[in-house]
mmCIF file of C-alpha atoms in Angstrom:
data_model
loop_
_atom_site.group_PDB
_atom_site.id
_atom_site.type_symbol
_atom_site.label_atom_id
_atom_site.label_comp_id
_atom_site.label_asym_id
_atom_site.label_seq_id
_atom_site.Cartn_x
_atom_site.Cartn_y
_atom_site.Cartn_z
ATOM 1 C CA MET A 14 -0.028 0.005 -0.024
ATOM 2 C CA ASN A 15 1.136 3.575 -0.608
ATOM 3 C CA ASP A 16 2.431 5.821 2.073
ATOM 4 C CA PRO A 17 -0.219 7.139 4.479
ATOM 5 C CA VAL A 18 -2.683 9.535 2.792
ATOM 6 C CA THR A 19 -4.087 12.516 4.735
ATOM 7 C CA LEU A 20 -7.659 13.360 3.780
ATOM 8 C CA ARG A 21 -9.183 16.683 4.827
ATOM 9 C CA VAL A 22 -12.742 15.957 5.835
ATOM 10 C CA ASN A 23 -15.086 18.861 6.559
ATOM 11 C CA VAL A 24 -18.086 18.343 8.822
ATOM 12 C CA PHE A 25 -20.578 20.113 11.092
ATOM 13 C CA ARG A 26 -20.161 19.478 14.805
ATOM 14 C CA SER A 27 -22.939 16.916 15.249
ATOM 15 C CA ALA A 28 -23.830 13.457 16.444
ATOM 16 C CA THR A 29 -24.267 12.423 12.790
ATOM 17 C CA ASN A 30 -20.441 12.262 12.533
ATOM 18 C CA ILE A 31 -20.508 9.121 14.607
ATOM 19 C CA PRO A 32 -19.559 6.775 11.739
ATOM 20 C CA ILE A 33 -16.386 8.868 11.265
ATOM 21 C CA TYR A 34 -15.688 8.967 14.995
ATOM 22 C CA MET A 35 -16.140 5.231 15.367
ATOM 23 C CA ALA A 36 -13.973 4.491 12.308
ATOM 24 C CA GLU A 37 -11.245 6.638 13.861
ATOM 25 C CA GLU A 38 -11.575 5.092 17.319
ATOM 26 C CA LYS A 39 -11.591 1.518 16.033
ATOM 27 C CA GLY A 40 -8.714 1.975 13.525
ATOM 28 C CA ALA A 41 -10.761 1.570 10.344
ATOM 29 C CA PHE A 42 -8.968 4.469 8.639
ATOM 30 C CA ALA A 43 -5.555 3.541 10.039
ATOM 31 C CA LYS A 44 -5.674 0.032 8.675
ATOM 32 C CA ARG A 45 -6.256 1.492 5.229
ATOM 33 C CA ASN A 46 -3.245 3.863 5.576
ATOM 34 C CA LEU A 47 -5.508 6.880 5.876
ATOM 35 C CA ARG A 48 -5.098 9.843 8.244
ATOM 36 C CA ILE A 49 -8.109 12.091 8.794
ATOM 37 C CA ASP A 50 -7.796 15.837 9.197
ATOM 38 C CA LEU A 51 -11.244 16.601 10.586
ATOM 39 C CA GLN A 52 -12.313 20.150 9.888
ATOM 40 C CA PHE A 53 -15.387 21.719 11.618
ATOM 41 C CA THR A 54 -17.394 24.231 9.618
ATOM 42 C CA PRO A 55 -19.461 27.062 11.109
ATOM 43 C CA ASN A 56 -21.945 27.031 8.214
ATOM 44 C CA SER A 57 -22.681 25.399 4.885
ATOM 45 C CA SER A 58 -21.657 28.468 2.866
ATOM 46 C CA GLU A 59 -18.050 28.232 4.109
ATOM 47 C CA GLN A 60 -18.146 24.435 3.728
ATOM 48 C CA ARG A 61 -19.251 24.586 0.097
ATOM 49 C CA ALA A 62 -16.741 27.302 -0.763
ATOM 50 C CA GLY A 63 -13.923 25.423 0.912
ATOM 51 C CA LEU A 64 -14.608 22.239 -0.952
ATOM 52 C CA ALA A 65 -14.815 24.055 -4.271
ATOM 53 C CA ALA A 66 -11.544 25.860 -3.505
ATOM 54 C CA GLY A 67 -9.672 22.704 -2.555
ATOM 55 C CA ARG A 68 -9.382 23.546 1.171
ATOM 56 C CA SER A 69 -11.059 20.204 1.913
ATOM 57 C CA ASP A 70 -11.212 16.913 0.047
ATOM 58 C CA ILE A 71 -14.494 15.509 1.308
ATOM 59 C CA ALA A 72 -17.431 17.203 2.989
ATOM 60 C CA HIS A 73 -20.203 15.549 4.917
ATOM 61 C CA THR A 74 -23.130 17.804 4.383
ATOM 62 C CA ALA A 75 -26.810 17.735 3.399
ATOM 63 C CA ALA A 76 -27.087 16.242 -0.089
ATOM 64 C CA ASP A 77 -28.877 19.391 -1.246
ATOM 65 C CA ASN A 78 -25.719 21.334 -0.714
ATOM 66 C CA ALA A 79 -24.131 19.430 -3.559
ATOM 67 C CA VAL A 80 -27.074 20.388 -5.775
ATOM 68 C CA ALA A 81 -26.604 24.052 -4.748
ATOM 69 C CA MET A 82 -22.932 23.836 -5.664
ATOM 70 C CA VAL A 83 -23.760 22.476 -9.117
ATOM 71 C CA GLU A 84 -26.792 24.657 -9.937
ATOM 72 C CA VAL A 85 -25.951 27.955 -8.100
ATOM 73 C CA ALA A 86 -22.196 28.041 -7.776
ATOM 74 C CA LYS A 87 -21.702 26.257 -11.071
ATOM 75 C CA VAL A 88 -18.957 23.917 -9.805
ATOM 76 C CA ASP A 89 -18.810 20.201 -10.369
ATOM 77 C CA ALA A 90 -19.480 18.644 -6.933
ATOM 78 C CA VAL A 91 -20.826 15.124 -6.729
ATOM 79 C CA ILE A 92 -22.442 12.992 -4.032
ATOM 80 C CA VAL A 93 -20.418 9.819 -3.385
ATOM 81 C CA GLY A 94 -22.357 8.089 -0.646
ATOM 82 C CA GLY A 95 -25.167 8.220 1.875
ATOM 83 C CA GLY A 96 -25.498 8.645 5.565
ATOM 84 C CA ASP A 97 -28.647 9.660 7.421
ATOM 85 C CA SER A 98 -31.982 11.423 7.279
ATOM 86 C CA GLY A 99 -30.655 14.322 9.363
ATOM 87 C CA LEU A 100 -32.516 13.368 12.607
ATOM 88 C CA LEU A 101 -34.401 16.561 11.890
ATOM 89 C CA GLU A 102 -37.030 18.144 14.116
ATOM 90 C CA LEU A 103 -38.736 21.510 13.869
ATOM 91 C CA PHE A 104 -38.128 23.405 17.153
ATOM 92 C CA VAL A 105 -39.894 26.457 18.505
ATOM 93 C CA ARG A 106 -39.569 28.753 21.445
ATOM 94 C CA PRO A 107 -41.684 27.754 24.470
ATOM 95 C CA GLU A 108 -44.307 30.445 23.909
ATOM 96 C CA ILE A 109 -45.055 29.267 20.358
ATOM 97 C CA THR A 110 -48.195 27.043 20.572
ATOM 98 C CA THR A 111 -49.154 26.915 16.884
ATOM 99 C CA LEU A 112 -47.161 27.662 13.783
ATOM 100 C CA ALA A 113 -49.362 30.731 13.251
ATOM 101 C CA ASP A 114 -47.609 32.179 16.275
ATOM 102 C CA VAL A 115 -44.435 32.433 14.129
ATOM 103 C CA ARG A 116 -46.082 35.232 12.157
ATOM 104 C CA GLY A 117 -44.020 38.427 12.408
ATOM 105 C CA LYS A 118 -41.046 36.596 13.913
ATOM 106 C CA ALA A 119 -37.943 34.912 12.495
ATOM 107 C CA MET A 120 -36.786 31.428 11.458
ATOM 108 C CA VAL A 121 -33.116 30.818 12.236
ATOM 109 C CA VAL A 122 -31.326 28.915 9.438
ATOM 110 C CA ASP A 123 -27.927 27.857 8.255
ATOM 111 C CA ALA A 124 -28.391 29.326 4.761
ATOM 112 C CA PRO A 125 -31.815 30.423 3.574
ATOM 113 C CA ASN A 126 -31.839 28.612 0.194
ATOM 114 C CA THR A 127 -30.447 25.143 0.852
ATOM 115 C CA ALA A 128 -31.064 21.902 2.708
ATOM 116 C CA TYR A 129 -32.782 22.054 6.122
ATOM 117 C CA ALA A 130 -33.983 25.608 5.631
ATOM 118 C CA LEU A 131 -35.969 24.418 2.664
ATOM 119 C CA VAL A 132 -37.618 21.678 4.672
ATOM 120 C CA ALA A 133 -38.572 24.172 7.446
ATOM 121 C CA ARG A 134 -39.841 26.675 4.867
ATOM 122 C CA LYS A 135 -42.022 23.945 3.309
ATOM 123 C CA ILE A 136 -43.489 22.965 6.653
ATOM 124 C CA LEU A 137 -44.392 26.581 7.360
ATOM 125 C CA LYS A 138 -45.685 27.032 3.814
ATOM 126 C CA ASN A 139 -48.073 24.117 4.375
ATOM 127 C CA ALA A 140 -49.246 25.956 7.474
ATOM 128 C CA GLY A 141 -50.018 29.080 5.384
ATOM 129 C CA LEU A 142 -46.880 31.037 6.219
ATOM 130 C CA ILE A 143 -44.545 32.397 3.478
ATOM 131 C CA ASP A 144 -41.026 33.622 4.215
ATOM 132 C CA GLY A 145 -40.521 37.256 3.490
ATOM 133 C CA ARG A 146 -44.208 37.911 3.911
ATOM 134 C CA ASP A 147 -45.191 36.307 7.212
ATOM 135 C CA TYR A 148 -41.817 35.727 8.876
ATOM 136 C CA ARG A 149 -38.127 36.514 8.285
ATOM 137 C CA LEU A 150 -35.232 34.181 7.551
ATOM 138 C CA VAL A 151 -32.155 34.863 9.685
ATOM 139 C CA PRO A 152 -28.921 33.089 8.632
ATOM 140 C CA ILE A 153 -27.195 32.016 11.833
ATOM 141 C CA GLY A 154 -25.023 28.996 10.880
ATOM 142 C CA GLY A 155 -24.864 25.404 12.002
ATOM 143 C CA THR A 156 -27.217 23.702 14.418
ATOM 144 C CA GLU A 157 -25.280 24.645 17.567
ATOM 145 C CA SER A 158 -25.511 28.333 16.615
ATOM 146 C CA ARG A 159 -29.257 27.987 15.930
ATOM 147 C CA VAL A 160 -29.787 26.573 19.429
ATOM 148 C CA ASN A 161 -27.994 29.586 20.907
ATOM 149 C CA ALA A 162 -30.077 31.959 18.789
ATOM 150 C CA PHE A 163 -33.279 30.854 20.557
ATOM 151 C CA SER A 164 -31.874 32.354 23.759
ATOM 152 C CA GLN A 165 -30.564 35.510 22.115
ATOM 153 C CA SER A 166 -33.833 37.048 21.008
ATOM 154 C CA PRO A 167 -37.567 36.237 21.457
ATOM 155 C CA ASP A 168 -37.970 37.017 17.710
ATOM 156 C CA ASN A 169 -35.926 33.860 16.877
ATOM 157 C CA ALA A 170 -39.048 31.703 17.105
ATOM 158 C CA VAL A 171 -38.410 28.601 14.950
ATOM 159 C CA GLY A 172 -35.617 26.521 13.467
ATOM 160 C CA MET A 173 -34.584 23.070 12.372
ATOM 161 C CA LEU A 174 -32.407 21.141 14.841
ATOM 162 C CA ASN A 175 -30.817 17.650 15.228
ATOM 163 C CA PRO A 176 -29.042 15.756 18.047
ATOM 164 C CA PRO A 177 -27.420 16.443 20.314
ATOM 165 C CA TRP A 178 -28.580 19.989 19.960
ATOM 166 C CA THR A 179 -32.270 19.024 20.124
ATOM 167 C CA PHE A 180 -31.733 17.950 23.767
ATOM 168 C CA VAL A 181 -29.697 21.053 24.552
ATOM 169 C CA ALA A 182 -32.543 23.181 23.201
ATOM 170 C CA GLN A 183 -35.095 21.290 25.267
ATOM 171 C CA SER A 184 -32.990 21.950 28.387
ATOM 172 C CA LYS A 185 -33.293 25.626 27.591
ATOM 173 C CA GLY A 186 -37.024 25.501 27.217
ATOM 174 C CA ALA A 187 -37.487 25.110 23.468
ATOM 175 C CA ARG A 188 -39.720 22.297 22.250
ATOM 176 C CA SER A 189 -40.122 20.056 19.285
ATOM 177 C CA PHE A 190 -42.969 20.625 16.885
ATOM 178 C CA GLY A 191 -42.378 17.212 15.290
ATOM 179 C CA MET A 192 -39.940 15.045 13.357
ATOM 180 C CA VAL A 193 -39.445 15.770 9.690
ATOM 181 C CA LYS A 194 -39.891 12.114 8.805
ATOM 182 C CA ASP A 195 -43.424 12.343 10.184
ATOM 183 C CA ILE A 196 -44.271 15.816 8.938
ATOM 184 C CA TYR A 197 -42.709 15.683 5.467
ATOM 185 C CA GLY A 198 -41.508 12.123 4.738
ATOM 186 C CA PRO A 199 -38.072 10.687 3.855
ATOM 187 C CA TYR A 200 -35.205 13.071 3.356
ATOM 188 C CA GLN A 201 -31.583 12.430 2.380
ATOM 189 C CA ALA A 202 -29.606 14.609 4.634
ATOM 190 C CA ILE A 203 -25.883 14.142 5.455
ATOM 191 C CA ALA A 204 -23.894 12.498 2.702
ATOM 192 C CA PRO A 205 -20.194 12.616 1.697
ATOM 193 C CA ILE A 206 -19.566 14.835 -1.308
ATOM 194 C CA ALA A 207 -16.423 15.740 -3.252
ATOM 195 C CA MET A 208 -15.390 17.619 -6.351
ATOM 196 C CA ARG A 209 -15.827 15.262 -9.323
ATOM 197 C CA SER A 210 -12.252 15.886 -10.600
ATOM 198 C CA TRP A 211 -10.763 15.179 -7.150
ATOM 199 C CA ALA A 212 -12.787 11.931 -6.813
ATOM 200 C CA GLN A 213 -11.662 10.713 -10.161
ATOM 201 C CA ALA A 214 -7.961 11.535 -9.446
ATOM 202 C CA ASN A 215 -8.059 9.990 -5.979
ATOM 203 C CA ARG A 216 -10.397 7.032 -6.526
ATOM 204 C CA GLY A 217 -8.291 4.598 -4.417
ATOM 205 C CA ALA A 218 -8.113 6.862 -1.376
ATOM 206 C CA LEU A 219 -11.799 7.816 -1.675
ATOM 207 C CA GLU A 220 -12.925 4.153 -1.810
ATOM 208 C CA ARG A 221 -10.746 3.263 1.170
ATOM 209 C CA TYR A 222 -12.250 6.230 3.032
ATOM 210 C CA LEU A 223 -15.806 5.159 2.170
ATOM 211 C CA ALA A 224 -15.063 1.528 3.198
ATOM 212 C CA ALA A 225 -13.905 2.767 6.651
ATOM 213 C CA TYR A 226 -16.920 5.096 6.874
ATOM 214 C CA ILE A 227 -19.238 2.117 6.130
ATOM 215 C CA GLU A 228 -17.529 0.090 8.864
ATOM 216 C CA GLY A 229 -17.961 3.015 11.254
ATOM 217 C CA CYS A 230 -21.654 3.040 10.432
ATOM 218 C CA ARG A 231 -21.968 -0.715 11.054
ATOM 219 C CA MET A 232 -20.118 -0.324 14.353
ATOM 220 C CA THR A 233 -22.563 2.369 15.392
ATOM 221 C CA LEU A 234 -25.631 0.333 14.549
ATOM 222 C CA ASP A 235 -24.384 -2.883 16.163
ATOM 223 C CA PRO A 236 -26.372 -3.165 19.450
ATOM 224 C CA GLY A 237 -23.364 -4.791 21.112
ATOM 225 C CA ASN A 238 -21.459 -1.476 20.778
ATOM 226 C CA ARG A 239 -24.034 0.699 22.534
ATOM 227 C CA ALA A 240 -21.924 1.626 25.532
ATOM 228 C CA GLU A 241 -18.860 2.315 23.377
ATOM 229 C CA VAL A 242 -20.796 4.509 20.946
ATOM 230 C CA ILE A 243 -22.283 6.538 23.791
ATOM 231 C CA ALA A 244 -18.838 6.971 25.330
ATOM 232 C CA VAL A 245 -17.430 8.169 21.993
ATOM 233 C CA LEU A 246 -20.293 10.704 21.608
ATOM 234 C CA ARG A 247 -19.591 11.953 25.072
ATOM 235 C CA LYS A 248 -15.909 12.357 24.434
ATOM 236 C CA ARG A 249 -16.105 13.841 20.898
ATOM 237 C CA LEU A 250 -18.953 16.264 21.550
ATOM 238 C CA ASN A 251 -18.458 16.940 25.293
ATOM 239 C CA LEU A 252 -21.919 15.645 26.170
ATOM 240 C CA THR A 253 -23.545 14.455 29.401
ATOM 241 C CA GLU A 254 -24.353 10.767 29.724
ATOM 242 C CA ASP A 255 -28.060 11.582 29.305
ATOM 243 C CA VAL A 256 -27.691 13.661 26.115
ATOM 244 C CA ALA A 257 -25.254 11.160 24.583
ATOM 245 C CA SER A 258 -27.651 8.259 25.352
ATOM 246 C CA ARG A 259 -30.608 10.048 23.867
ATOM 247 C CA SER A 260 -28.577 11.017 20.780
ATOM 248 C CA TYR A 261 -27.593 7.364 20.363
ATOM 249 C CA GLU A 262 -31.286 6.254 20.498
ATOM 250 C CA GLY A 263 -32.003 8.705 17.668
ATOM 251 C CA LEU A 264 -29.056 7.607 15.594
ATOM 252 C CA ILE A 265 -30.208 3.946 15.617
ATOM 253 C CA GLN A 266 -33.897 4.750 14.924
ATOM 254 C CA SER A 267 -34.897 3.541 11.472
ATOM 255 C CA GLY A 268 -36.089 6.273 9.139
ATOM 256 C CA TYR A 269 -34.785 8.952 11.515
ATOM 257 C CA GLY A 270 -31.128 8.255 12.077
ATOM 258 C CA LEU A 271 -28.431 6.388 10.222
ATOM 259 C CA ALA A 272 -29.264 4.415 7.150
ATOM 260 C CA ARG A 273 -28.073 0.788 7.152
ATOM 261 C CA ASP A 274 -24.467 0.785 5.924
ATOM 262 C CA CYS A 275 -24.887 4.560 5.462
ATOM 263 C CA ARG A 276 -26.450 3.870 2.117
ATOM 264 C CA PHE A 277 -27.923 6.658 -0.066
ATOM 265 C CA ASP A 278 -31.731 7.196 0.167
ATOM 266 C CA MET A 279 -32.936 7.792 -3.368
ATOM 267 C CA ASP A 280 -36.550 8.565 -2.347
ATOM 268 C CA GLY A 281 -35.227 11.049 0.281
ATOM 269 C CA PHE A 282 -33.072 12.739 -2.329
ATOM 270 C CA ARG A 283 -35.979 13.034 -4.772
ATOM 271 C CA ASN A 284 -37.833 14.807 -1.956
ATOM 272 C CA ALA A 285 -34.880 17.164 -1.500
ATOM 273 C CA LEU A 286 -34.870 17.977 -5.219
ATOM 274 C CA ALA A 287 -38.680 18.521 -5.192
ATOM 275 C CA LEU A 288 -38.249 21.013 -2.352
ATOM 276 C CA ARG A 289 -35.674 23.006 -4.292
ATOM 277 C CA ALA A 290 -37.884 23.019 -7.398
ATOM 278 C CA GLU A 291 -40.903 24.222 -5.494
ATOM 279 C CA LEU A 292 -39.366 26.786 -3.130
ATOM 280 C CA GLU A 293 -36.505 28.126 -5.223
ATOM 281 C CA GLY A 294 -38.225 27.697 -8.604
ATOM 282 C CA GLN A 295 -35.285 25.914 -10.156
ATOM 283 C CA TRP A 296 -35.696 23.778 -13.336
ATOM 284 C CA GLY A 297 -38.975 25.518 -14.063
ATOM 285 C CA GLY A 298 -40.463 24.055 -10.916
ATOM 286 C CA VAL A 299 -39.960 20.416 -12.033
ATOM 287 C CA ALA A 300 -37.225 18.476 -10.223
ATOM 288 C CA PRO A 301 -34.666 16.771 -12.520
ATOM 289 C CA ALA A 302 -33.544 13.152 -12.432
ATOM 290 C CA PRO A 303 -31.126 12.551 -9.557
ATOM 291 C CA GLY A 304 -28.287 11.094 -11.616
ATOM 292 C CA LYS A 305 -26.697 14.386 -12.524
ATOM 293 C CA TYR A 306 -25.577 14.856 -8.899
ATOM 294 C CA LEU A 307 -24.577 11.293 -8.058
ATOM 295 C CA GLU A 308 -21.547 9.083 -8.516
ATOM 296 C CA LEU A 309 -22.280 6.118 -6.264
ATOM 297 C CA SER A 310 -19.931 3.650 -7.936
ATOM 298 C CA TYR A 311 -17.153 4.595 -5.465
ATOM 299 C CA PHE A 312 -19.528 3.666 -2.568
ATOM 300 C CA GLU A 313 -20.578 0.392 -4.219
ATOM 301 C CA ARG A 314 -16.982 -0.696 -4.568
ATOM 302 C CA ALA A 315 -16.241 0.400 -1.020
ATOM 303 C CA LEU A 316 -19.223 -1.606 0.217
ATOM 304 C CA SER A 317 -17.653 -4.735 -1.178
ATOM 305 C CA ALA A 318 -14.360 -3.929 0.512
ATOM 306 C CA ALA A 319 -15.782 -3.043 3.916
ATOM 307 C CA ALA A 320 -15.439 -5.664 6.688
ATOM 308 C CA GLN A 321 -18.689 -7.233 7.757
#
């Protein structure tokens, strides 16, 4: 095998990184001669720009961010695997009793025109509320920042959160208005993406990375590893035992947390494309076929190479 390869992997600070954390802890990267330089992004705008500029090699981000890179930034990013449904829940301040109470207030988002913000905007649209008319969009950044925003102003009334920050928000008085999987249906959230040219030039390293990532996913979902996964979540995210345990239960919940083998959810991605078509008016309002944004052959080969 070649000398050790260092891969710069850009992520949000979240429990959904657990396949990466477990792969690191259990040596799945090391045995493939890979070193991981894990970068934490404050928001998706910086994450997308960094990937396009070559400051990172792989980004784990909502699949819709790859679509935004292709369609808005006009750079050739590609989705190379799957991951999870985002463990998404719509959260509101404690005084909000119906979504109509959001009128005149603000939704805190990462970026207003991609990924989880689109899901939240759709849920409010179905409740008769239109952004820019009935409420404002306030770009704050990643989930941790959105949790803090609830405490910073009573106008910050609603936002999309995921573990462990859902539990942090609850401890501060915010409450869930429901899980996205129940309100909206399947959604392909976090997935590894790369620039197409980089992926082609570094196929071997990418496939070794994905094989380790798949093993990390399997380790997480193995019931026999429960205590270890919770301990890793506590260590990596500085969580209490209770928050780490509750995050773990979400991660292993079918349809809400990690996909089996961190596979790509095609139905969930079609839903993401439909959201962009409806809310951003792209493609004349009709979502395109998914294939333009996907190159899953790397993942399929990695799946064969991953240890059972």
